[in-house]
One Martini backbone bead per residue (centre of mass of N, CA, C, O) as a GRO file, in nm:
protein
  449
    1MET     BB    1  -0.443   3.322   1.191
    2ASN     BB    2  -0.476   3.531   0.947
    3ARG     BB    3  -0.474   3.526   0.588
    4THR     BB    4  -0.407   3.736   0.300
    5ASP     BB    5  -0.296   3.499   0.067
    6ALA     BB    6  -0.534   3.339   0.011
    7PRO     BB    7  -0.691   3.158  -0.191
    8LYS     BB    8  -0.948   3.088  -0.360
    9ALA     BB    9  -1.210   2.915  -0.400
   10PRO     BB   10  -1.231   2.605  -0.511
   11ALA     BB   11  -1.316   2.406  -0.820
   12THR     BB   12  -1.043   2.256  -0.842
   13PHE     BB   13  -0.848   1.941  -0.831
   14HIS     BB   14  -0.548   1.768  -0.682
   15VAL     BB   15  -0.413   1.440  -0.618
   16LYS     BB   16  -0.106   1.353  -0.443
   17SER     BB   17   0.040   1.039  -0.390
   18PHE     BB   18   0.227   0.877  -0.136
   19GLY     BB   19   0.338   0.558  -0.114
   20CYS     BB   20   0.105   0.366  -0.008
   21GLN     BB   21  -0.194   0.209  -0.064
   22MET     BB   22  -0.348   0.373   0.153
   23ASN     BB   23  -0.295   0.648   0.015
   24VAL     BB   24  -0.443   0.583  -0.242
   25TYR     BB   25  -0.716   0.544  -0.110
   26ASP     BB   26  -0.734   0.820   0.029
   27GLY     BB   27  -0.719   0.981  -0.235
   28GLU     BB   28  -0.977   0.870  -0.359
   29ARG     BB   29  -1.171   0.961  -0.129
   30MET     BB   30  -1.111   1.266  -0.155
   31ALA     BB   31  -1.210   1.287  -0.447
   32GLU     BB   32  -1.498   1.192  -0.399
   33MET     BB   33  -1.572   1.408  -0.193
   34LEU     BB   34  -1.520   1.660  -0.373
   35GLY     BB   35  -1.709   1.575  -0.597
   36ALA     BB   36  -1.968   1.582  -0.407
   37GLN     BB   37  -1.912   1.912  -0.369
   38GLY     BB   38  -1.860   2.004  -0.695
   39MET     BB   39  -1.584   1.931  -0.776
   40THR     BB   40  -1.307   1.917  -1.005
   41ALA     BB   41  -1.091   1.722  -1.164
   42ALA     BB   42  -0.759   1.745  -1.239
   43ALA     BB   43  -0.508   1.613  -1.423
   44ASP     BB   44  -0.327   1.831  -1.276
   45GLY     BB   45  -0.147   2.079  -1.083
   46THR     BB   46  -0.117   2.330  -1.272
   47ASP     BB   47  -0.452   2.433  -1.271
   48ALA     BB   48  -0.532   2.388  -0.995
   49ASP     BB   49  -0.686   2.525  -0.711
   50LEU     BB   50  -0.622   2.239  -0.567
   51VAL     BB   51  -0.353   2.085  -0.377
   52ILE     BB   52  -0.293   1.748  -0.275
   53LEU     BB   53  -0.061   1.619  -0.038
   54ASN     BB   54  -0.027   1.274   0.012
   55THR     BB   55   0.164   1.152   0.274
   56CYS     BB   56   0.490   1.018   0.371
   57HIS     BB   57   0.692   0.900   0.678
   58ILE     BB   58   0.896   0.657   0.652
   59ARG     BB   59   1.093   0.848   0.488
   60GLU     BB   60   1.295   1.117   0.450
   61LYS     BB   61   1.271   1.158   0.134
   62ALA     BB   62   0.961   1.189   0.134
   63VAL     BB   63   0.957   1.452   0.292
   64ASP     BB   64   1.138   1.625   0.108
   65LYS     BB   65   0.954   1.604  -0.144
   66VAL     BB   66   0.722   1.770  -0.039
   67TYR     BB   67   0.874   2.040  -0.005
   68SER     BB   68   0.960   2.054  -0.298
   69ASP     BB   69   0.670   2.069  -0.414
   70ILE     BB   70   0.582   2.323  -0.271
   71GLY     BB   71   0.807   2.512  -0.405
   72ARG     BB   72   0.661   2.458  -0.710
   73MET     BB   73   0.367   2.601  -0.700
   74THR     BB   74   0.457   2.852  -0.813
   75ARG     BB   75   0.387   3.052  -1.066
   76GLU     BB   76   0.490   3.265  -1.313
   77ASP     BB   77   0.259   3.484  -1.215
   78GLY     BB   78   0.252   3.424  -0.886
   79SER     BB   79   0.062   3.213  -0.849
   80ARG     BB   80  -0.150   2.982  -0.658
   81PRO     BB   81  -0.260   2.729  -0.501
   82MET     BB   82  -0.421   2.554  -0.293
   83ILE     BB   83  -0.262   2.401  -0.006
   84ALA     BB   84  -0.243   2.052   0.090
   85VAL     BB   85  -0.148   1.859   0.372
   86ALA     BB   86  -0.151   1.514   0.395
   87GLY     BB   87  -0.118   1.266   0.619
   88CYS     BB   88   0.165   1.168   0.793
   89VAL     BB   89   0.316   1.437   0.790
   90ALA     BB   90   0.084   1.596   0.910
   91GLN     BB   91   0.068   1.435   1.176
   92ALA     BB   92   0.372   1.477   1.271
   93GLU     BB   93   0.390   1.817   1.219
   94GLY     BB   94   0.166   1.991   1.157
   95SER     BB   95   0.199   2.336   1.200
   96GLU     BB   96   0.499   2.329   1.108
   97ILE     BB   97   0.446   2.335   0.808
   98SER     BB   98   0.345   2.631   0.791
   99ARG     BB   99   0.612   2.753   0.900
  100ARG     BB  100   0.802   2.622   0.678
  101ALA     BB  101   0.546   2.660   0.466
  102LYS     BB  102   0.368   2.938   0.395
  103THR     BB  103   0.181   2.815   0.141
  104VAL     BB  104   0.032   2.654   0.341
  105ASP     BB  105  -0.324   2.606   0.421
  106ILE     BB  106  -0.340   2.281   0.479
  107VAL     BB  107  -0.371   2.047   0.760
  108VAL     BB  108  -0.418   1.680   0.735
  109GLY     BB  109  -0.489   1.394   0.866
  110PRO     BB  110  -0.571   1.048   0.816
  111GLN     BB  111  -0.828   1.086   1.039
  112ALA     BB  112  -0.945   1.391   0.904
  113TYR     BB  113  -1.033   1.412   0.587
  114HIS     BB  114  -1.350   1.437   0.619
  115ARG     BB  115  -1.285   1.763   0.695
  116LEU     BB  116  -1.192   1.912   0.437
  117PRO     BB  117  -1.424   2.111   0.354
  118ASP     BB  118  -1.393   2.291   0.610
  119LEU     BB  119  -1.093   2.366   0.562
  120ILE     BB  120  -1.137   2.509   0.294
  121GLU     BB  121  -1.312   2.732   0.407
  122LYS     BB  122  -1.107   2.846   0.606
  123ALA     BB  123  -0.884   2.907   0.397
  124GLY     BB  124  -1.064   3.102   0.229
  125ARG     BB  125  -1.075   3.307   0.494
  126GLY     BB  126  -0.766   3.292   0.621
  127GLU     BB  127  -0.758   3.056   0.806
  128GLU     BB  128  -0.667   2.828   1.010
  129ALA     BB  129  -0.600   2.473   0.875
  130VAL     BB  130  -0.589   2.237   1.133
  131ASP     BB  131  -0.604   1.857   1.137
  132THR     BB  132  -0.477   1.597   1.384
  133ASP     BB  133  -0.688   1.425   1.469
  134MET     BB  134  -0.806   1.113   1.651
  135PRO     BB  135  -1.096   1.002   1.623
  136ALA     BB  136  -1.319   0.768   1.732
  137ALA     BB  137  -1.471   0.825   1.496
  138SER     BB  138  -1.540   0.724   1.192
  139LYS     BB  139  -1.461   0.847   0.881
  140PHE     BB  140  -1.618   0.658   0.680
  141GLY     BB  141  -1.912   0.758   0.752
  142ALA     BB  142  -1.842   1.058   0.607
  143LEU     BB  143  -1.829   0.925   0.342
  144PRO     BB  144  -1.895   0.859   0.040
  145ALA     BB  145  -1.992   0.667  -0.187
  146ARG     BB  146  -1.884   0.470  -0.411
  147THR     BB  147  -1.756   0.499  -0.722
  148LYS     BB  148  -1.694   0.456  -1.028
  149GLN     BB  149  -1.435   0.292  -1.175
  150ALA     BB  150  -1.161   0.301  -1.415
  151ARG     BB  151  -1.103   0.017  -1.302
  152PRO     BB  152  -1.093  -0.338  -1.207
  153THR     BB  153  -0.935  -0.225  -0.959
  154ALA     BB  154  -0.921  -0.217  -0.585
  155PHE     BB  155  -0.916  -0.049  -0.290
  156LEU     BB  156  -0.964  -0.162   0.073
  157THR     BB  157  -1.011  -0.044   0.372
  158ILE     BB  158  -1.030  -0.234   0.699
  159MET     BB  159  -0.778  -0.107   0.854
  160GLU     BB  160  -0.608   0.074   1.120
  161GLY     BB  161  -0.311   0.078   1.236
  162CYS     BB  162  -0.072   0.008   1.528
  163ASP     BB  163   0.056  -0.229   1.795
  164LYS     BB  164   0.376  -0.310   1.756
  165PHE     BB  165   0.623  -0.113   1.778
  166CYS     BB  166   0.845  -0.071   1.590
  167THR     BB  167   1.153   0.094   1.627
  168TYR     BB  168   1.136   0.231   1.310
  169CYS     BB  169   0.829   0.323   1.342
  170VAL     BB  170   0.550   0.568   1.283
  171VAL     BB  171   0.257   0.456   1.261
  172PRO     BB  172   0.149   0.465   1.564
  173TYR     BB  173   0.168   0.794   1.546
  174THR     BB  174   0.006   0.852   1.260
  175ARG     BB  175  -0.244   0.613   1.286
  176GLY     BB  176  -0.249   0.456   1.539
  177ALA     BB  177  -0.455   0.230   1.647
  178GLU     BB  178  -0.606  -0.046   1.607
  179ILE     BB  179  -0.879  -0.047   1.359
  180SER     BB  180  -1.181  -0.188   1.275
  181ARG     BB  181  -1.395  -0.237   1.048
  182SER     BB  182  -1.694  -0.321   0.961
  183TRP     BB  183  -1.849  -0.565   0.799
  184SER     BB  184  -2.073  -0.401   0.660
  185ALA     BB  185  -1.891  -0.174   0.543
  186ILE     BB  186  -1.721  -0.358   0.368
  187LEU     BB  187  -1.942  -0.499   0.203
  188ASP     BB  188  -2.066  -0.248   0.088
  189GLU     BB  189  -1.820  -0.136  -0.058
  190ALA     BB  190  -1.762  -0.387  -0.227
  191LYS     BB  191  -2.031  -0.386  -0.381
  192ALA     BB  192  -2.000  -0.107  -0.508
  193LEU     BB  193  -1.750  -0.181  -0.669
  194VAL     BB  194  -1.870  -0.413  -0.830
  195ASP     BB  195  -2.110  -0.251  -0.953
  196GLY     BB  196  -1.870  -0.059  -1.093
  197GLY     BB  197  -1.654  -0.304  -1.218
  198VAL     BB  198  -1.511  -0.462  -1.011
  199LYS     BB  199  -1.291  -0.767  -0.978
  200GLU     BB  200  -1.062  -0.653  -0.783
  201ILE     BB  201  -0.959  -0.678  -0.433
  202THR     BB  202  -0.761  -0.489  -0.203
  203LEU     BB  203  -0.680  -0.530   0.116
  204LEU     BB  204  -0.626  -0.290   0.381
  205GLY     BB  205  -0.339  -0.249   0.613
  206GLN     BB  206  -0.091  -0.232   0.827
  207ASN     BB  207  -0.245  -0.499   0.968
  208VAL     BB  208  -0.465  -0.668   0.801
  209ASN     BB  209  -0.465  -0.956   0.971
  210ALA     BB  210  -0.595  -0.806   1.238
  211TRP     BB  211  -0.870  -0.836   1.173
  212SER     BB  212  -1.192  -0.772   1.340
  213GLY     BB  213  -1.539  -0.906   1.376
  214GLU     BB  214  -1.870  -0.888   1.323
  215ASP     BB  215  -2.109  -1.032   1.165
  216ASP     BB  216  -2.439  -1.057   1.052
  217GLN     BB  217  -2.467  -1.286   1.306
  218GLY     BB  218  -2.264  -1.211   1.554
  219ARG     BB  219  -1.991  -1.329   1.467
  220MET     BB  220  -1.667  -1.383   1.521
  221GLN     BB  221  -1.406  -1.254   1.308
  222GLY     BB  222  -1.163  -1.291   1.086
  223MET     BB  223  -0.996  -1.258   0.800
  224ASP     BB  224  -1.107  -1.524   0.685
  225GLY     BB  225  -1.408  -1.457   0.710
  226LEU     BB  226  -1.403  -1.206   0.527
  227VAL     BB  227  -1.304  -1.343   0.272
  228ARG     BB  228  -1.547  -1.541   0.255
  229GLY     BB  229  -1.760  -1.318   0.232
  230LEU     BB  230  -1.653  -1.183  -0.026
  231ALA     BB  231  -1.662  -1.445  -0.207
  232GLU     BB  232  -1.991  -1.422  -0.238
  233LEU     BB  233  -1.963  -1.207  -0.448
  234PRO     BB  234  -2.090  -1.128  -0.723
  235GLY     BB  235  -1.821  -1.046  -0.956
  236LEU     BB  236  -1.600  -1.136  -0.771
  237HIS     BB  237  -1.275  -1.272  -0.857
  238ARG     BB  238  -1.065  -1.115  -0.661
  239ILE     BB  239  -0.835  -1.150  -0.374
  240ARG     BB  240  -0.645  -0.932  -0.169
  241TYR     BB  241  -0.359  -0.856   0.059
  242THR     BB  242  -0.233  -0.561   0.249
  243THR     BB  243  -0.030  -0.573   0.515
  244SER     BB  244   0.128  -0.828   0.683
  245HIS     BB  245   0.170  -1.021   0.988
  246PRO     BB  246   0.305  -1.288   1.134
  247ASN     BB  247   0.136  -1.269   1.407
  248ASP     BB  248  -0.155  -1.278   1.207
  249MET     BB  249  -0.130  -1.583   1.105
  250SER     BB  250  -0.376  -1.777   1.089
  251ASP     BB  251  -0.515  -2.073   1.046
  252GLY     BB  252  -0.754  -1.971   0.874
  253LEU     BB  253  -0.585  -1.805   0.666
  254ILE     BB  254  -0.419  -2.039   0.565
  255ALA     BB  255  -0.664  -2.210   0.470
  256ALA     BB  256  -0.774  -2.004   0.262
  257HIS     BB  257  -0.537  -2.047   0.058
  258GLY     BB  258  -0.652  -2.347  -0.008
  259ASP     BB  259  -1.006  -2.295  -0.032
  260CYS     BB  260  -1.005  -2.004  -0.173
  261ALA     BB  261  -1.027  -1.919  -0.501
  262LYS     BB  262  -1.029  -1.586  -0.474
  263LEU     BB  263  -0.766  -1.620  -0.335
  264MET     BB  264  -0.469  -1.530  -0.404
  265PRO     BB  265  -0.130  -1.660  -0.474
  266PHE     BB  266  -0.045  -1.414  -0.251
  267LEU     BB  267   0.223  -1.307  -0.017
  268HIS     BB  268   0.274  -1.040   0.209
  269LEU     BB  269   0.561  -1.103   0.437
  270PRO     BB  270   0.731  -0.939   0.651
  271VAL     BB  271   1.075  -0.961   0.806
  272GLN     BB  272   1.341  -0.738   0.756
  273SER     BB  273   1.526  -0.986   0.873
  274GLY     BB  274   1.784  -1.263   0.912
  275ASN     BB  275   1.821  -1.167   1.221
  276ASP     BB  276   1.752  -1.212   1.552
  277ARG     BB  277   1.881  -0.966   1.689
  278ILE     BB  278   1.754  -0.753   1.503
  279LEU     BB  279   1.461  -0.830   1.543
  280LYS     BB  280   1.462  -0.763   1.847
  281ALA     BB  281   1.542  -0.459   1.807
  282MET     BB  282   1.275  -0.413   1.627
  283ASN     BB  283   1.027  -0.563   1.764
  284ARG     BB  284   0.986  -0.834   1.660
  285SER     BB  285   0.783  -1.143   1.708
  286HIS     BB  286   0.996  -1.289   1.538
  287ASP     BB  287   1.183  -1.539   1.395
  288VAL     BB  288   1.328  -1.713   1.156
  289ALA     BB  289   1.203  -1.995   1.219
  290SER     BB  290   0.906  -1.903   1.242
  291TYR     BB  291   0.881  -1.779   0.961
  292LEU     BB  292   0.948  -2.038   0.798
  293ARG     BB  293   0.721  -2.213   0.913
  294LEU     BB  294   0.496  -2.036   0.806
  295LEU     BB  295   0.562  -2.074   0.503
  296ASP     BB  296   0.528  -2.387   0.504
  297ARG     BB  297   0.223  -2.380   0.572
  298VAL     BB  298   0.132  -2.226   0.323
  299ARG     BB  299   0.259  -2.420   0.111
  300ALA     BB  300   0.097  -2.675   0.190
  301VAL     BB  301  -0.186  -2.539   0.078
  302ARG     BB  302  -0.002  -2.348  -0.146
  303PRO     BB  303   0.249  -2.433  -0.353
  304ASP     BB  304   0.217  -2.165  -0.570
  305ILE     BB  305   0.299  -1.946  -0.399
  306ALA     BB  306   0.368  -1.608  -0.371
  307LEU     BB  307   0.646  -1.432  -0.234
  308SER     BB  308   0.669  -1.152  -0.008
  309GLY     BB  309   0.873  -0.863   0.103
  310ASP     BB  310   1.064  -0.696   0.365
  311PHE     BB  311   1.361  -0.480   0.388
  312ILE     BB  312   1.628  -0.382   0.615
  313VAL     BB  313   1.917  -0.189   0.594
  314GLY     BB  314   2.118  -0.068   0.850
  315PHE     BB  315   2.048  -0.125   1.121
  316PRO     BB  316   2.132  -0.056   1.417
  317GLY     BB  317   2.428  -0.263   1.452
  318GLU     BB  318   2.468  -0.391   1.189
  319THR     BB  319   2.645  -0.642   1.061
  320ASP     BB  320   2.791  -0.822   0.826
  321ALA     BB  321   2.689  -1.096   0.929
  322GLU     BB  322   2.389  -1.012   0.961
  323PHE     BB  323   2.348  -0.950   0.662
  324GLU     BB  324   2.406  -1.232   0.555
  325ASP     BB  325   2.140  -1.350   0.679
  326THR     BB  326   1.959  -1.205   0.479
  327LEU     BB  327   2.065  -1.343   0.224
  328ARG     BB  328   1.982  -1.632   0.325
  329ILE     BB  329   1.670  -1.592   0.332
  330VAL     BB  330   1.635  -1.523   0.041
  331ASP     BB  331   1.730  -1.804  -0.056
  332ALA     BB  332   1.535  -1.982   0.113
  333VAL     BB  333   1.263  -1.867  -0.011
  334GLY     BB  334   1.221  -1.733  -0.297
  335TYR     BB  335   1.121  -1.467  -0.398
  336ALA     BB  336   0.912  -1.299  -0.626
  337GLN     BB  337   0.920  -1.038  -0.438
  338CYS     BB  338   1.061  -0.715  -0.318
  339TYR     BB  339   1.125  -0.488  -0.053
  340SER     BB  340   1.398  -0.241  -0.023
  341PHE     BB  341   1.583  -0.068   0.243
  342LYS     BB  342   1.713   0.190   0.399
  343TYR     BB  343   1.771   0.304   0.688
  344SER     BB  344   1.540   0.551   0.849
  345PRO     BB  345   1.544   0.792   1.070
  346ARG     BB  346   1.272   0.856   1.295
  347PRO     BB  347   1.135   1.075   1.473
  348GLY     BB  348   1.054   0.916   1.790
  349THR     BB  349   1.209   0.664   1.755
  350PRO     BB  350   1.408   0.435   1.909
  351ALA     BB  351   1.624   0.392   1.673
  352ALA     BB  352   1.728   0.685   1.645
  353ASP     BB  353   1.896   0.646   1.943
  354MET     BB  354   2.078   0.435   1.857
  355GLU     BB  355   2.351   0.271   1.846
  356GLY     BB  356   2.520   0.213   1.546
  357GLN     BB  357   2.507   0.374   1.305
  358VAL     BB  358   2.507   0.337   0.972
  359PRO     BB  359   2.673   0.400   0.710
  360ALA     BB  360   2.577   0.493   0.398
  361LEU     BB  361   2.780   0.326   0.230
  362VAL     BB  362   2.712   0.057   0.357
  363MET     BB  363   2.412   0.056   0.280
  364ASP     BB  364   2.450   0.071  -0.026
  365GLU     BB  365   2.600  -0.200  -0.056
  366ARG     BB  366   2.384  -0.384   0.072
  367LEU     BB  367   2.148  -0.309  -0.112
  368ALA     BB  368   2.272  -0.406  -0.371
  369ARG     BB  369   2.303  -0.701  -0.290
  370LEU     BB  370   2.011  -0.758  -0.216
  371GLN     BB  371   1.881  -0.677  -0.493
  372ALA     BB  372   2.032  -0.895  -0.655
  373ALA     BB  373   1.901  -1.134  -0.510
  374ILE     BB  374   1.605  -1.067  -0.562
  375ASN     BB  375   1.625  -1.058  -0.871
  376ARG     BB  376   1.712  -1.352  -0.914
  377HIS     BB  377   1.437  -1.471  -0.799
  378GLN     BB  378   1.241  -1.321  -0.984
  379VAL     BB  379   1.344  -1.442  -1.245
  380ALA     BB  380   1.295  -1.737  -1.163
  381PHE     BB  381   0.992  -1.717  -1.120
  382ASN     BB  382   0.918  -1.614  -1.405
  383SER     BB  383   1.050  -1.847  -1.566
  384ALA     BB  384   0.860  -2.080  -1.437
  385THR     BB  385   0.601  -1.973  -1.606
  386VAL     BB  386   0.686  -2.080  -1.853
  387GLY     BB  387   0.418  -2.268  -2.016
  388ARG     BB  388   0.185  -2.147  -1.873
  389ARG     BB  389  -0.157  -2.153  -1.803
  390THR     BB  390  -0.344  -1.845  -1.752
  391ASP     BB  391  -0.490  -1.589  -1.582
  392ILE     BB  392  -0.594  -1.256  -1.673
  393LEU     BB  393  -0.631  -0.915  -1.575
  394LEU     BB  394  -0.721  -0.646  -1.749
  395GLU     BB  395  -0.596  -0.297  -1.690
  396ARG     BB  396  -0.416  -0.197  -1.953
  397LYS     BB  397  -0.240  -0.043  -2.169
  398GLY     BB  398   0.007  -0.061  -2.386
  399ARG     BB  399   0.265   0.056  -2.587
  400TYR     BB  400   0.123  -0.099  -2.815
  401PRO     BB  401  -0.073  -0.171  -3.052
  402GLY     BB  402  -0.313  -0.390  -2.900
  403GLN     BB  403  -0.191  -0.377  -2.624
  404LEU     BB  404  -0.205  -0.554  -2.307
  405ILE     BB  405  -0.237  -0.546  -1.941
  406GLY     BB  406  -0.192  -0.802  -1.699
  407LYS     BB  407  -0.270  -1.015  -1.423
  408THR     BB  408  -0.177  -1.256  -1.237
  409PRO     BB  409  -0.222  -1.431  -0.952
  410TRP     BB  410   0.106  -1.348  -0.891
  411LEU     BB  411   0.140  -1.035  -0.984
  412GLN     BB  412   0.201  -1.042  -1.283
  413SER     BB  413   0.300  -0.890  -1.570
  414VAL     BB  414   0.116  -0.901  -1.893
  415HIS     BB  415   0.176  -0.915  -2.232
  416VAL     BB  416  -0.094  -0.871  -2.476
  417THR     BB  417  -0.265  -0.988  -2.765
  418ALA     BB  418  -0.638  -0.930  -2.757
  419PRO     BB  419  -0.885  -0.999  -2.932
  420ASP     BB  420  -1.183  -0.868  -2.826
  421SER     BB  421  -1.056  -0.717  -2.587
  422ALA     BB  422  -1.068  -0.565  -2.254
  423ILE     BB  423  -1.072  -0.378  -2.003
  424GLY     BB  424  -1.174  -0.625  -1.745
  425ASP     BB  425  -1.085  -0.881  -1.864
  426LEU     BB  426  -1.084  -1.230  -1.855
  427ILE     BB  427  -0.802  -1.421  -1.955
  428GLU     BB  428  -0.633  -1.663  -2.146
  429VAL     BB  429  -0.285  -1.764  -2.119
  430ASP     BB  430   0.036  -1.808  -2.263
  431ILE     BB  431   0.354  -1.831  -2.147
  432ILE     BB  432   0.649  -1.735  -2.349
  433SER     BB  433   0.790  -1.511  -2.156
  434ALA     BB  434   1.065  -1.365  -1.952
  435GLY     BB  435   1.134  -1.113  -1.721
  436PRO     BB  436   1.206  -0.931  -1.441
  437ASN     BB  437   0.897  -0.757  -1.468
  438SER     BB  438   0.781  -0.942  -1.706
  439LEU     BB  439   0.542  -1.085  -1.935
  440ALA     BB  440   0.458  -1.300  -2.205
  441GLY     BB  441   0.155  -1.351  -2.399
  442GLU     BB  442  -0.085  -1.587  -2.529
  443TYR     BB  443  -0.377  -1.605  -2.662
  444SER     BB  444  -0.662  -1.809  -2.598
  445ARG     BB  445  -0.916  -1.697  -2.399
  446ARG     BB  446  -1.220  -1.602  -2.295
  447LYS     BB  447  -1.377  -1.546  -2.006
  448ALA     BB  448  -1.627  -1.574  -1.814
  449ALA     BB  449  -1.809  -1.334  -1.621
   0.00000   0.00000   0.00000
């Protein structure tokens, strides 16, 4: 059905991404694609001709925020930008978004955003512009080459989708089945990023360590082989990856943490709960004992590794005693940092229909206790860094004149005054103090490029 109120063809655009790092990557790629089409990026959405809301569907509040943002798009003079809803909310709700929010012009799922220019043209003609297909052909081949990055770190998606079907998660329905990008495509994109000034690449995937594919010699490789291949790129100093699944931590990947110097000593490995009954109800493939054994193996090859995880409190049926098990695993592991959330029922997932939905007030109390435990261990990990000399990669300016902020190999932010240094430099610092969320460093020397 044609629309008579569609805004004019856009010359400027703004992308606002919600949620995970993969959405950040997708947002960057959409911006590069529109730039290649001759459009100009606007500093924010206030005056942009096109605003793209790149959405997350993991939690209900994230969805509500999208509709709230849509409602604020109309300007004081009554005009509005062309509005596109992209990402996982678009995939999950499709054309229902346009019915619920009449000002939305474009709806495009995460596997179809390479067709965004065509959708913009359709919307400009007042036609319905909805695309939530999950095509077999890779969208990545339709995207332009990577452009020079404004910072020394970059995300690089190497696989998408999920085959695990955790009972609380919408990802298999919004991102589809696990699909690995080709070795050559990943290496080519990584080289373009490094040639553009990037020194640290974080590899992304819903289950990033499930990646597999043939290398340039026709040999089957897993994630460890890919990491080693990327490590051979001159100018690439650091490699990270997220989010990984315990079921896909292979012997080779564990070994790479011990012998690949460019692979940073940081591992994000979500467990979600410290109770075996809850893990089974979540359809997680591990139990507490196997998860802890896995961490022991990683620590055996890289004793200084920083561990990170995800936790959900208030999963349907979770008792007080089962929640206490989650507190116990936090203490047993001593995480350097963690993400923790209240369970949010997502329509269409098995857990949404389970009995024993936990009251919100109970979840609030459990989350507060869990976060207090996580913060205690994060402070302890940061404090243990004081007195250590380490490298940091300078990423951005600090709050004060002359101050810069960089990341340690363990993903901690360090504030430092570093004369004659600039964003993108690798420098050596002595850690002199620690807070709950950052460290202070004293400049030692600049490292060779």
